[in-house]
């Protein structure tokens, strides 16, 4: 009998992007998805199988509770999902499978003990890089959810007033990163998104790009608002960053913001199919240096522009390819988010989400870029 190679994913679609891409439905616990000769099979628990039967386009659904009976005789214990998978592969005379890079090492070992070869295929779904029209619409919906969060954040900032030591006061309390993040996240949820680690970072905290932010926010200081919700229906992400100041910014901060904005516009004008992301990243770095903003270490801390210009997203907030590691193609969706970070002045990052088209880009972000909130 000729050996057959199939494709296999084991995981929960709520956390495994490849599983969600393959099945288009959410399950909280691991299931198995198998593709062989163009036919797809899924092994699910009785808790999920009837619901999935109504919503999924999978050729064959197998009830794990019924499959458990045969392996249980050999194992003398309740079989795990990997046991059911191994038994199914053996019955179908499948001697090797390709799996995604996220596949569990323990599951791979278990299959190899059953003399089933396991090889990693990465990317598992190359088609994830180029978004379909349907996927673009899901990402736009997630971006609108991010914009709803931003609108609420700006509303709260406008309603706040500077108090003692320039600390902002809102609803008779000190306005903290935590309070403002809660207001933003609540708005995202009301709009249909799931917030995840929203960034509200003020002052010198804004100089650490992934700092979530904590403590009181102050008037006159840069506040980075970075919102990247996941759409509750589809699982696709949006991503949006604006840097604002409640009140009036210093000249140094105004100049920093304008420089980042000009750098972003330079990149946005240059993205088109065939353009080299690495070259565009070097170009914006050179532009910042020409404006007097070099990237360097200052007392052991990086200052300037020391992260990527952007990244792809979809069913994961950071997906392949990275901005600087791609030759752009129509159908890619990328963030464009240069930033400059100088403690004592502040951090500035401005981020839009764009679709690469045949002629250039379509900007999927629909909010203004201003610095001062008054």
PDB file of C-alpha atoms in Angstrom, residues 40-153:
ATOM      1  CA  UNK A  40     -11.323  17.302   5.745  1.00  0.00           C
ATOM      2  CA  UNK A  41     -12.166  15.479   8.963  1.00  0.00           C
ATOM      3  CA  UNK A  42     -12.555  16.841  12.488  1.00  0.00           C
ATOM      4  CA  UNK A  43     -12.673  15.007  15.810  1.00  0.00           C
ATOM      5  CA  UNK A  44     -14.797  16.864  18.360  1.00  0.00           C
ATOM      6  CA  UNK A  45     -16.430  16.191  21.691  1.00  0.00           C
ATOM      7  CA  UNK A  46     -20.224  15.736  22.016  1.00  0.00           C
ATOM      8  CA  UNK A  47     -20.286  19.242  23.528  1.00  0.00           C
ATOM      9  CA  UNK A  48     -19.335  20.765  20.172  1.00  0.00           C
ATOM     10  CA  UNK A  49     -20.296  18.423  17.373  1.00  0.00           C
ATOM     11  CA  UNK A  50     -23.952  19.407  16.907  1.00  0.00           C
ATOM     12  CA  UNK A  51     -23.165  23.133  16.969  1.00  0.00           C
ATOM     13  CA  UNK A  52     -20.276  22.687  14.549  1.00  0.00           C
ATOM     14  CA  UNK A  53     -22.431  20.609  12.224  1.00  0.00           C
ATOM     15  CA  UNK A  54     -24.673  23.663  11.782  1.00  0.00           C
ATOM     16  CA  UNK A  55     -21.933  26.216  11.110  1.00  0.00           C
ATOM     17  CA  UNK A  56     -18.854  24.498   9.688  1.00  0.00           C
ATOM     18  CA  UNK A  57     -17.931  23.386   6.192  1.00  0.00           C
ATOM     19  CA  UNK A  58     -15.995  20.248   7.146  1.00  0.00           C
ATOM     20  CA  UNK A  59     -16.520  17.094   5.132  1.00  0.00           C
ATOM     21  CA  UNK A  60     -16.604  14.680   8.057  1.00  0.00           C
ATOM     22  CA  UNK A  61     -17.271  15.222  11.781  1.00  0.00           C
ATOM     23  CA  UNK A  62     -16.345  12.455  14.200  1.00  0.00           C
ATOM     24  CA  UNK A  63     -17.671  12.234  17.766  1.00  0.00           C
ATOM     25  CA  UNK A  64     -14.751  11.656  20.139  1.00  0.00           C
ATOM     26  CA  UNK A  65     -16.976   9.806  22.646  1.00  0.00           C
ATOM     27  CA  UNK A  66     -17.720   7.140  20.021  1.00  0.00           C
ATOM     28  CA  UNK A  67     -14.112   6.890  18.890  1.00  0.00           C
ATOM     29  CA  UNK A  68     -12.907   6.352  22.457  1.00  0.00           C
ATOM     30  CA  UNK A  69     -14.235   2.807  22.713  1.00  0.00           C
ATOM     31  CA  UNK A  70     -11.738   1.038  20.483  1.00  0.00           C
ATOM     32  CA  UNK A  71      -8.479   2.610  21.767  1.00  0.00           C
ATOM     33  CA  UNK A  72      -9.698   2.245  25.358  1.00  0.00           C
ATOM     34  CA  UNK A  73      -9.454  -1.543  25.112  1.00  0.00           C
ATOM     35  CA  UNK A  74      -5.777  -1.352  24.176  1.00  0.00           C
ATOM     36  CA  UNK A  75      -4.860   1.455  26.564  1.00  0.00           C
ATOM     37  CA  UNK A  76      -6.874   0.340  29.600  1.00  0.00           C
ATOM     38  CA  UNK A  77      -7.515   3.996  30.323  1.00  0.00           C
ATOM     39  CA  UNK A  78      -9.567   6.818  28.894  1.00  0.00           C
ATOM     40  CA  UNK A  79      -7.786   7.746  25.670  1.00  0.00           C
ATOM     41  CA  UNK A  80      -6.514  11.243  25.083  1.00  0.00           C
ATOM     42  CA  UNK A  81      -7.246  13.131  21.874  1.00  0.00           C
ATOM     43  CA  UNK A  82      -3.841  12.202  20.473  1.00  0.00           C
ATOM     44  CA  UNK A  83      -4.691   8.510  20.974  1.00  0.00           C
ATOM     45  CA  UNK A  84      -7.853   8.960  18.913  1.00  0.00           C
ATOM     46  CA  UNK A  85      -5.874  10.743  16.226  1.00  0.00           C
ATOM     47  CA  UNK A  86      -3.213   8.008  16.117  1.00  0.00           C
ATOM     48  CA  UNK A  87      -5.907   5.322  15.875  1.00  0.00           C
ATOM     49  CA  UNK A  88      -7.658   7.181  13.046  1.00  0.00           C
ATOM     50  CA  UNK A  89      -4.405   7.598  11.140  1.00  0.00           C
ATOM     51  CA  UNK A  90      -3.597   3.892  11.553  1.00  0.00           C
ATOM     52  CA  UNK A  91      -7.033   2.817  10.312  1.00  0.00           C
ATOM     53  CA  UNK A  92      -6.637   5.046   7.280  1.00  0.00           C
ATOM     54  CA  UNK A  93      -3.096   3.750   6.659  1.00  0.00           C
ATOM     55  CA  UNK A  94      -1.646   7.233   6.980  1.00  0.00           C
ATOM     56  CA  UNK A  95       2.027   6.853   7.912  1.00  0.00           C
ATOM     57  CA  UNK A  96       3.103  10.512   7.954  1.00  0.00           C
ATOM     58  CA  UNK A  97       1.552  13.894   8.635  1.00  0.00           C
ATOM     59  CA  UNK A  98       2.635  17.489   8.183  1.00  0.00           C
ATOM     60  CA  UNK A  99       1.811  19.843  11.060  1.00  0.00           C
ATOM     61  CA  UNK A 100       2.113  23.587  11.789  1.00  0.00           C
ATOM     62  CA  UNK A 101       5.009  25.001  13.771  1.00  0.00           C
ATOM     63  CA  UNK A 102       2.776  25.420  16.822  1.00  0.00           C
ATOM     64  CA  UNK A 103       2.107  21.673  17.020  1.00  0.00           C
ATOM     65  CA  UNK A 104       2.697  20.216  20.479  1.00  0.00           C
ATOM     66  CA  UNK A 105       6.034  18.470  20.921  1.00  0.00           C
ATOM     67  CA  UNK A 106       4.373  15.930  23.216  1.00  0.00           C
ATOM     68  CA  UNK A 107       1.806  15.083  20.532  1.00  0.00           C
ATOM     69  CA  UNK A 108       4.555  14.745  17.922  1.00  0.00           C
ATOM     70  CA  UNK A 109       6.446  12.339  20.199  1.00  0.00           C
ATOM     71  CA  UNK A 110       3.261  10.317  20.767  1.00  0.00           C
ATOM     72  CA  UNK A 111       2.674   9.963  17.027  1.00  0.00           C
ATOM     73  CA  UNK A 112       6.272   8.989  16.341  1.00  0.00           C
ATOM     74  CA  UNK A 113       6.024   6.275  18.974  1.00  0.00           C
ATOM     75  CA  UNK A 114       3.193   4.907  16.839  1.00  0.00           C
ATOM     76  CA  UNK A 115       5.580   4.984  13.853  1.00  0.00           C
ATOM     77  CA  UNK A 116       3.799   7.907  12.268  1.00  0.00           C
ATOM     78  CA  UNK A 117       6.173  10.432  10.752  1.00  0.00           C
ATOM     79  CA  UNK A 118       5.720  14.079  11.677  1.00  0.00           C
ATOM     80  CA  UNK A 119       7.128  16.981   9.658  1.00  0.00           C
ATOM     81  CA  UNK A 120       6.647  20.692  10.205  1.00  0.00           C
ATOM     82  CA  UNK A 121       5.126  22.769   7.415  1.00  0.00           C
ATOM     83  CA  UNK A 122       5.576  26.496   8.000  1.00  0.00           C
ATOM     84  CA  UNK A 123       3.630  28.465   7.013  1.00  0.00           C
ATOM     85  CA  UNK A 124       0.912  25.854   7.234  1.00  0.00           C
ATOM     86  CA  UNK A 125      -1.557  28.003   5.316  1.00  0.00           C
ATOM     87  CA  UNK A 126       0.441  30.292   3.011  1.00  0.00           C
ATOM     88  CA  UNK A 127      -2.851  31.804   1.902  1.00  0.00           C
ATOM     89  CA  UNK A 128      -3.170  33.574   5.246  1.00  0.00           C
ATOM     90  CA  UNK A 129      -0.690  36.192   4.022  1.00  0.00           C
ATOM     91  CA  UNK A 130      -3.038  37.542   1.328  1.00  0.00           C
ATOM     92  CA  UNK A 131      -6.462  38.473   2.636  1.00  0.00           C
ATOM     93  CA  UNK A 132      -9.676  37.691   0.799  1.00  0.00           C
ATOM     94  CA  UNK A 133     -12.391  40.313   0.435  1.00  0.00           C
ATOM     95  CA  UNK A 134     -14.253  38.628   3.311  1.00  0.00           C
ATOM     96  CA  UNK A 135     -11.176  38.755   5.537  1.00  0.00           C
ATOM     97  CA  UNK A 136     -10.622  42.427   4.731  1.00  0.00           C
ATOM     98  CA  UNK A 137     -14.155  43.166   5.904  1.00  0.00           C
ATOM     99  CA  UNK A 138     -13.582  41.324   9.197  1.00  0.00           C
ATOM    100  CA  UNK A 139     -10.379  43.274   9.816  1.00  0.00           C
ATOM    101  CA  UNK A 140     -12.124  46.551   8.996  1.00  0.00           C
ATOM    102  CA  UNK A 141     -14.793  45.672  11.557  1.00  0.00           C
ATOM    103  CA  UNK A 142     -12.098  45.054  14.172  1.00  0.00           C
ATOM    104  CA  UNK A 143     -10.470  48.361  13.238  1.00  0.00           C
ATOM    105  CA  UNK A 144     -13.757  50.175  13.774  1.00  0.00           C
ATOM    106  CA  UNK A 145     -13.909  48.587  17.225  1.00  0.00           C
ATOM    107  CA  UNK A 146     -10.447  49.985  17.950  1.00  0.00           C
ATOM    108  CA  UNK A 147     -11.633  53.388  16.757  1.00  0.00           C
ATOM    109  CA  UNK A 148     -14.628  53.191  19.110  1.00  0.00           C
ATOM    110  CA  UNK A 149     -12.206  52.609  21.963  1.00  0.00           C
ATOM    111  CA  UNK A 150     -10.057  55.537  20.891  1.00  0.00           C
ATOM    112  CA  UNK A 151     -13.083  57.816  20.642  1.00  0.00           C
ATOM    113  CA  UNK A 152     -14.040  56.986  24.228  1.00  0.00           C
ATOM    114  CA  UNK A 153     -10.484  57.540  25.413  1.00  0.00           C
TER     115      UNK A 153
END
